[in-house]
């Protein structure tokens, strides 16, 4: 399980050094293969390959002509690429995604349970301020027992 926030940087070549806590979990459980993608072009999502394959298994159960499936696949394929972690714990973020999500320089890396999310630090902070947790959100979460 990935959790928490670990600020870091993406270097000039587009490589993200995985934060130590996340890398330790990856080394213990997953290996070096990843699928890096996005559903909206605003954040990068780094899936250990085993976790991405679970998503693909669920997709396989949806009819190929389903419009929502097509939209989803269009996005995750457009932004997505396979990646391998190098010996120094770095992964190369796809260039089209780096440009779209502005994930260069200072970024935040969030644990999102089964994958990591990488966001531009300033853009993420602005989004937090513009979209506060509302009473309706809190009630929805309470309905799920949180």
mmCIF file with all atom_site columns, C-alpha atoms in Angstrom:
data_model
loop_
_atom_site.group_PDB
_atom_site.id
_atom_site.type_symbol
_atom_site.label_atom_id
_atom_site.label_alt_id
_atom_site.label_comp_id
_atom_site.label_asym_id
_atom_site.label_entity_id
_atom_site.label_seq_id
_atom_site.pdbx_PDB_ins_code
_atom_site.Cartn_x
_atom_site.Cartn_y
_atom_site.Cartn_z
_atom_site.occupancy
_atom_site.B_iso_or_equiv
_atom_site.pdbx_formal_charge
_atom_site.auth_seq_id
_atom_site.auth_comp_id
_atom_site.auth_asym_id
_atom_site.auth_atom_id
_atom_site.pdbx_PDB_model_num
ATOM 1   C CA . UNK A 1 1   ? 0.000   0.000  0.000   1.00 0.00 ? 1   UNK A CA 1
ATOM 2   C CA . UNK A 1 2   ? 1.362   3.382  -1.023  1.00 0.00 ? 2   UNK A CA 1
ATOM 3   C CA . UNK A 1 3   ? 0.453   6.320  1.218   1.00 0.00 ? 3   UNK A CA 1
ATOM 4   C CA . UNK A 1 4   ? 1.614   9.820  2.046   1.00 0.00 ? 4   UNK A CA 1
ATOM 5   C CA . UNK A 1 5   ? 3.292   12.680 0.182   1.00 0.00 ? 5   UNK A CA 1
ATOM 6   C CA . UNK A 1 6   ? 6.971   12.862 -0.688  1.00 0.00 ? 6   UNK A CA 1
ATOM 7   C CA . UNK A 1 7   ? 8.086   16.083 -2.395  1.00 0.00 ? 7   UNK A CA 1
ATOM 8   C CA . UNK A 1 8   ? 10.934  15.562 -4.868  1.00 0.00 ? 8   UNK A CA 1
ATOM 9   C CA . UNK A 1 9   ? 12.208  16.699 -8.268  1.00 0.00 ? 9   UNK A CA 1
ATOM 10  C CA . UNK A 1 10  ? 12.108  15.531 -11.855 1.00 0.00 ? 10  UNK A CA 1
ATOM 11  C CA . UNK A 1 11  ? 15.542  16.048 -13.410 1.00 0.00 ? 11  UNK A CA 1
ATOM 12  C CA . UNK A 1 12  ? 16.283  17.820 -16.714 1.00 0.00 ? 12  UNK A CA 1
ATOM 13  C CA . UNK A 1 13  ? 16.099  14.487 -18.579 1.00 0.00 ? 13  UNK A CA 1
ATOM 14  C CA . UNK A 1 14  ? 12.604  13.767 -17.268 1.00 0.00 ? 14  UNK A CA 1
ATOM 15  C CA . UNK A 1 15  ? 13.601  11.159 -14.689 1.00 0.00 ? 15  UNK A CA 1
ATOM 16  C CA . UNK A 1 16  ? 11.867  10.897 -11.345 1.00 0.00 ? 16  UNK A CA 1
ATOM 17  C CA . UNK A 1 17  ? 13.873  9.430  -8.498  1.00 0.00 ? 17  UNK A CA 1
ATOM 18  C CA . UNK A 1 18  ? 11.352  7.401  -6.544  1.00 0.00 ? 18  UNK A CA 1
ATOM 19  C CA . UNK A 1 19  ? 11.169  8.524  -2.914  1.00 0.00 ? 19  UNK A CA 1
ATOM 20  C CA . UNK A 1 20  ? 12.920  6.042  -0.600  1.00 0.00 ? 20  UNK A CA 1
ATOM 21  C CA . UNK A 1 21  ? 9.788   4.918  1.239   1.00 0.00 ? 21  UNK A CA 1
ATOM 22  C CA . UNK A 1 22  ? 7.993   4.118  -2.019  1.00 0.00 ? 22  UNK A CA 1
ATOM 23  C CA . UNK A 1 23  ? 11.073  2.530  -3.567  1.00 0.00 ? 23  UNK A CA 1
ATOM 24  C CA . UNK A 1 24  ? 11.451  0.223  -0.585  1.00 0.00 ? 24  UNK A CA 1
ATOM 25  C CA . UNK A 1 25  ? 7.862   -0.973 -1.021  1.00 0.00 ? 25  UNK A CA 1
ATOM 26  C CA . UNK A 1 26  ? 8.407   -1.422 -4.766  1.00 0.00 ? 26  UNK A CA 1
ATOM 27  C CA . UNK A 1 27  ? 11.611  -3.414 -4.225  1.00 0.00 ? 27  UNK A CA 1
ATOM 28  C CA . UNK A 1 28  ? 9.860   -5.688 -1.709  1.00 0.00 ? 28  UNK A CA 1
ATOM 29  C CA . UNK A 1 29  ? 6.711   -6.286 -3.685  1.00 0.00 ? 29  UNK A CA 1
ATOM 30  C CA . UNK A 1 30  ? 6.852   -5.332 -7.361  1.00 0.00 ? 30  UNK A CA 1
ATOM 31  C CA . UNK A 1 31  ? 10.144  -5.234 -9.244  1.00 0.00 ? 31  UNK A CA 1
ATOM 32  C CA . UNK A 1 32  ? 11.314  -2.703 -11.817 1.00 0.00 ? 32  UNK A CA 1
ATOM 33  C CA . UNK A 1 33  ? 8.553   -2.622 -14.471 1.00 0.00 ? 33  UNK A CA 1
ATOM 34  C CA . UNK A 1 34  ? 5.953   0.178  -14.547 1.00 0.00 ? 34  UNK A CA 1
ATOM 35  C CA . UNK A 1 35  ? 3.185   1.584  -16.677 1.00 0.00 ? 35  UNK A CA 1
ATOM 36  C CA . UNK A 1 36  ? 3.157   5.379  -16.451 1.00 0.00 ? 36  UNK A CA 1
ATOM 37  C CA . UNK A 1 37  ? 0.051   7.174  -17.688 1.00 0.00 ? 37  UNK A CA 1
ATOM 38  C CA . UNK A 1 38  ? -2.675  9.709  -16.900 1.00 0.00 ? 38  UNK A CA 1
ATOM 39  C CA . UNK A 1 39  ? -6.437  9.874  -17.172 1.00 0.00 ? 39  UNK A CA 1
ATOM 40  C CA . UNK A 1 40  ? -6.540  13.662 -17.524 1.00 0.00 ? 40  UNK A CA 1
ATOM 41  C CA . UNK A 1 41  ? -3.077  14.896 -18.519 1.00 0.00 ? 41  UNK A CA 1
ATOM 42  C CA . UNK A 1 42  ? -2.821  16.887 -15.287 1.00 0.00 ? 42  UNK A CA 1
ATOM 43  C CA . UNK A 1 43  ? -1.022  14.324 -13.122 1.00 0.00 ? 43  UNK A CA 1
ATOM 44  C CA . UNK A 1 44  ? 1.191   11.334 -13.874 1.00 0.00 ? 44  UNK A CA 1
ATOM 45  C CA . UNK A 1 45  ? 0.165   7.950  -12.516 1.00 0.00 ? 45  UNK A CA 1
ATOM 46  C CA . UNK A 1 46  ? 2.919   5.388  -11.952 1.00 0.00 ? 46  UNK A CA 1
ATOM 47  C CA . UNK A 1 47  ? 1.573   1.854  -11.716 1.00 0.00 ? 47  UNK A CA 1
ATOM 48  C CA . UNK A 1 48  ? 3.768   -1.097 -10.827 1.00 0.00 ? 48  UNK A CA 1
ATOM 49  C CA . UNK A 1 49  ? 3.158   -3.388 -13.797 1.00 0.00 ? 49  UNK A CA 1
ATOM 50  C CA . UNK A 1 50  ? 1.369   -5.975 -11.633 1.00 0.00 ? 50  UNK A CA 1
ATOM 51  C CA . UNK A 1 51  ? -1.129  -3.334 -10.499 1.00 0.00 ? 51  UNK A CA 1
ATOM 52  C CA . UNK A 1 52  ? -1.680  -2.043 -14.046 1.00 0.00 ? 52  UNK A CA 1
ATOM 53  C CA . UNK A 1 53  ? -2.344  -5.587 -15.227 1.00 0.00 ? 53  UNK A CA 1
ATOM 54  C CA . UNK A 1 54  ? -5.197  -5.763 -12.688 1.00 0.00 ? 54  UNK A CA 1
ATOM 55  C CA . UNK A 1 55  ? -6.713  -2.679 -14.340 1.00 0.00 ? 55  UNK A CA 1
ATOM 56  C CA . UNK A 1 56  ? -6.316  -4.340 -17.743 1.00 0.00 ? 56  UNK A CA 1
ATOM 57  C CA . UNK A 1 57  ? -8.059  -7.488 -16.486 1.00 0.00 ? 57  UNK A CA 1
ATOM 58  C CA . UNK A 1 58  ? -11.048 -5.412 -15.411 1.00 0.00 ? 58  UNK A CA 1
ATOM 59  C CA . UNK A 1 59  ? -11.039 -3.607 -18.765 1.00 0.00 ? 59  UNK A CA 1
ATOM 60  C CA . UNK A 1 60  ? -11.076 -6.938 -20.575 1.00 0.00 ? 60  UNK A CA 1
ATOM 61  C CA . UNK A 1 61  ? -14.504 -7.623 -19.039 1.00 0.00 ? 61  UNK A CA 1
ATOM 62  C CA . UNK A 1 62  ? -16.004 -4.476 -20.595 1.00 0.00 ? 62  UNK A CA 1
ATOM 63  C CA . UNK A 1 63  ? -17.281 -4.844 -24.176 1.00 0.00 ? 63  UNK A CA 1
ATOM 64  C CA . UNK A 1 64  ? -14.872 -3.338 -26.698 1.00 0.00 ? 64  UNK A CA 1
ATOM 65  C CA . UNK A 1 65  ? -17.578 -1.081 -28.177 1.00 0.00 ? 65  UNK A CA 1
ATOM 66  C CA . UNK A 1 66  ? -18.360 0.542  -24.816 1.00 0.00 ? 66  UNK A CA 1
ATOM 67  C CA . UNK A 1 67  ? -17.818 4.314  -25.262 1.00 0.00 ? 67  UNK A CA 1
ATOM 68  C CA . UNK A 1 68  ? -16.502 4.840  -21.710 1.00 0.00 ? 68  UNK A CA 1
ATOM 69  C CA . UNK A 1 69  ? -13.932 2.085  -22.232 1.00 0.00 ? 69  UNK A CA 1
ATOM 70  C CA . UNK A 1 70  ? -12.811 3.696  -25.496 1.00 0.00 ? 70  UNK A CA 1
ATOM 71  C CA . UNK A 1 71  ? -12.432 7.122  -23.840 1.00 0.00 ? 71  UNK A CA 1
ATOM 72  C CA . UNK A 1 72  ? -10.483 5.606  -20.963 1.00 0.00 ? 72  UNK A CA 1
ATOM 73  C CA . UNK A 1 73  ? -8.172  3.645  -23.276 1.00 0.00 ? 73  UNK A CA 1
ATOM 74  C CA . UNK A 1 74  ? -7.660  6.665  -25.543 1.00 0.00 ? 74  UNK A CA 1
ATOM 75  C CA . UNK A 1 75  ? -6.374  8.661  -22.588 1.00 0.00 ? 75  UNK A CA 1
ATOM 76  C CA . UNK A 1 76  ? -4.267  6.050  -20.823 1.00 0.00 ? 76  UNK A CA 1
ATOM 77  C CA . UNK A 1 77  ? -2.681  4.996  -24.114 1.00 0.00 ? 77  UNK A CA 1
ATOM 78  C CA . UNK A 1 78  ? -2.082  8.562  -25.333 1.00 0.00 ? 78  UNK A CA 1
ATOM 79  C CA . UNK A 1 79  ? -0.224  9.513  -22.152 1.00 0.00 ? 79  UNK A CA 1
ATOM 80  C CA . UNK A 1 80  ? 1.048   6.038  -21.304 1.00 0.00 ? 80  UNK A CA 1
ATOM 81  C CA . UNK A 1 81  ? 4.343   4.227  -21.723 1.00 0.00 ? 81  UNK A CA 1
ATOM 82  C CA . UNK A 1 82  ? 6.084   1.282  -20.167 1.00 0.00 ? 82  UNK A CA 1
ATOM 83  C CA . UNK A 1 83  ? 9.079   2.223  -18.037 1.00 0.00 ? 83  UNK A CA 1
ATOM 84  C CA . UNK A 1 84  ? 11.773  0.417  -16.120 1.00 0.00 ? 84  UNK A CA 1
ATOM 85  C CA . UNK A 1 85  ? 13.360  1.664  -12.924 1.00 0.00 ? 85  UNK A CA 1
ATOM 86  C CA . UNK A 1 86  ? 17.105  2.095  -13.325 1.00 0.00 ? 86  UNK A CA 1
ATOM 87  C CA . UNK A 1 87  ? 19.769  1.092  -10.804 1.00 0.00 ? 87  UNK A CA 1
ATOM 88  C CA . UNK A 1 88  ? 19.471  4.450  -9.030  1.00 0.00 ? 88  UNK A CA 1
ATOM 89  C CA . UNK A 1 89  ? 15.728  4.137  -8.482  1.00 0.00 ? 89  UNK A CA 1
ATOM 90  C CA . UNK A 1 90  ? 14.686  6.489  -11.289 1.00 0.00 ? 90  UNK A CA 1
ATOM 91  C CA . UNK A 1 91  ? 11.905  6.155  -13.850 1.00 0.00 ? 91  UNK A CA 1
ATOM 92  C CA . UNK A 1 92  ? 11.568  8.185  -17.033 1.00 0.00 ? 92  UNK A CA 1
ATOM 93  C CA . UNK A 1 93  ? 8.238   10.001 -17.264 1.00 0.00 ? 93  UNK A CA 1
ATOM 94  C CA . UNK A 1 94  ? 6.810   10.093 -20.831 1.00 0.00 ? 94  UNK A CA 1
ATOM 95  C CA . UNK A 1 95  ? 7.622   13.405 -22.515 1.00 0.00 ? 95  UNK A CA 1
ATOM 96  C CA . UNK A 1 96  ? 4.046   14.110 -23.618 1.00 0.00 ? 96  UNK A CA 1
ATOM 97  C CA . UNK A 1 97  ? 2.893   13.628 -20.034 1.00 0.00 ? 97  UNK A CA 1
ATOM 98  C CA . UNK A 1 98  ? 5.721   15.729 -18.566 1.00 0.00 ? 98  UNK A CA 1
ATOM 99  C CA . UNK A 1 99  ? 4.669   18.583 -20.838 1.00 0.00 ? 99  UNK A CA 1
ATOM 100 C CA . UNK A 1 100 ? 0.923   18.214 -20.335 1.00 0.00 ? 100 UNK A CA 1
ATOM 101 C CA . UNK A 1 101 ? 1.057   17.839 -16.533 1.00 0.00 ? 101 UNK A CA 1
ATOM 102 C CA . UNK A 1 102 ? 4.028   20.202 -16.120 1.00 0.00 ? 102 UNK A CA 1
ATOM 103 C CA . UNK A 1 103 ? 5.780   17.571 -14.009 1.00 0.00 ? 103 UNK A CA 1
ATOM 104 C CA . UNK A 1 104 ? 9.263   18.998 -14.248 1.00 0.00 ? 104 UNK A CA 1
ATOM 105 C CA . UNK A 1 105 ? 11.346  20.441 -11.458 1.00 0.00 ? 105 UNK A CA 1
ATOM 106 C CA . UNK A 1 106 ? 9.568   20.425 -8.088  1.00 0.00 ? 106 UNK A CA 1
ATOM 107 C CA . UNK A 1 107 ? 6.841   17.788 -7.845  1.00 0.00 ? 107 UNK A CA 1
ATOM 108 C CA . UNK A 1 108 ? 4.882   15.957 -5.185  1.00 0.00 ? 108 UNK A CA 1
ATOM 109 C CA . UNK A 1 109 ? 4.591   12.170 -5.221  1.00 0.00 ? 109 UNK A CA 1
ATOM 110 C CA . UNK A 1 110 ? 1.501   10.792 -3.516  1.00 0.00 ? 110 UNK A CA 1
ATOM 111 C CA . UNK A 1 111 ? 0.775   7.247  -2.485  1.00 0.00 ? 111 UNK A CA 1
ATOM 112 C CA . UNK A 1 112 ? -2.617  6.363  -3.942  1.00 0.00 ? 112 UNK A CA 1
ATOM 113 C CA . UNK A 1 113 ? -2.883  2.876  -2.427  1.00 0.00 ? 113 UNK A CA 1
ATOM 114 C CA . UNK A 1 114 ? -1.923  0.778  -5.495  1.00 0.00 ? 114 UNK A CA 1
ATOM 115 C CA . UNK A 1 115 ? -0.092  3.394  -7.562  1.00 0.00 ? 115 UNK A CA 1
ATOM 116 C CA . UNK A 1 116 ? 1.825   6.649  -7.246  1.00 0.00 ? 116 UNK A CA 1
ATOM 117 C CA . UNK A 1 117 ? 0.578   10.010 -8.438  1.00 0.00 ? 117 UNK A CA 1
ATOM 118 C CA . UNK A 1 118 ? 3.027   12.728 -9.492  1.00 0.00 ? 118 UNK A CA 1
ATOM 119 C CA . UNK A 1 119 ? 1.836   16.336 -9.677  1.00 0.00 ? 119 UNK A CA 1
ATOM 120 C CA . UNK A 1 120 ? 3.347   19.754 -10.221 1.00 0.00 ? 120 UNK A CA 1
ATOM 121 C CA . UNK A 1 121 ? 3.737   21.119 -6.698  1.00 0.00 ? 121 UNK A CA 1
ATOM 122 C CA . UNK A 1 122 ? 2.348   24.612 -7.371  1.00 0.00 ? 122 UNK A CA 1
ATOM 123 C CA . UNK A 1 123 ? -0.571  23.380 -9.462  1.00 0.00 ? 123 UNK A CA 1
ATOM 124 C CA . UNK A 1 124 ? -1.503  20.836 -6.803  1.00 0.00 ? 124 UNK A CA 1
ATOM 125 C CA . UNK A 1 125 ? -1.438  23.445 -4.030  1.00 0.00 ? 125 UNK A CA 1
ATOM 126 C CA . UNK A 1 126 ? -3.647  25.755 -6.126  1.00 0.00 ? 126 UNK A CA 1
ATOM 127 C CA . UNK A 1 127 ? -6.093  22.914 -6.724  1.00 0.00 ? 127 UNK A CA 1
ATOM 128 C CA . UNK A 1 128 ? -6.284  22.194 -2.976  1.00 0.00 ? 128 UNK A CA 1
ATOM 129 C CA . UNK A 1 129 ? -7.131  25.836 -2.300  1.00 0.00 ? 129 UNK A CA 1
ATOM 130 C CA . UNK A 1 130 ? -9.686  26.075 -5.112  1.00 0.00 ? 130 UNK A CA 1
ATOM 131 C CA . UNK A 1 131 ? -11.416 22.789 -4.275  1.00 0.00 ? 131 UNK A CA 1
ATOM 132 C CA . UNK A 1 132 ? -11.785 22.495 -0.500  1.00 0.00 ? 132 UNK A CA 1
ATOM 133 C CA . UNK A 1 133 ? -13.299 19.430 1.126   1.00 0.00 ? 133 UNK A CA 1
ATOM 134 C CA . UNK A 1 134 ? -16.977 20.337 1.498   1.00 0.00 ? 134 UNK A CA 1
ATOM 135 C CA . UNK A 1 135 ? -19.644 19.231 3.954   1.00 0.00 ? 135 UNK A CA 1
ATOM 136 C CA . UNK A 1 136 ? -21.186 17.238 1.077   1.00 0.00 ? 136 UNK A CA 1
ATOM 137 C CA . UNK A 1 137 ? -17.835 15.489 0.485   1.00 0.00 ? 137 UNK A CA 1
ATOM 138 C CA . UNK A 1 138 ? -17.564 14.692 4.178   1.00 0.00 ? 138 UNK A CA 1
ATOM 139 C CA . UNK A 1 139 ? -21.104 13.251 4.172   1.00 0.00 ? 139 UNK A CA 1
ATOM 140 C CA . UNK A 1 140 ? -20.355 11.113 1.116   1.00 0.00 ? 140 UNK A CA 1
ATOM 141 C CA . UNK A 1 141 ? -17.258 9.733  2.850   1.00 0.00 ? 141 UNK A CA 1
ATOM 142 C CA . UNK A 1 142 ? -19.245 9.171  6.043   1.00 0.00 ? 142 UNK A CA 1
ATOM 143 C CA . UNK A 1 143 ? -21.740 7.145  3.990   1.00 0.00 ? 143 UNK A CA 1
ATOM 144 C CA . UNK A 1 144 ? -18.813 4.857  3.136   1.00 0.00 ? 144 UNK A CA 1
ATOM 145 C CA . UNK A 1 145 ? -17.853 4.601  6.804   1.00 0.00 ? 145 UNK A CA 1
ATOM 146 C CA . UNK A 1 146 ? -14.969 7.102  6.757   1.00 0.00 ? 146 UNK A CA 1
#
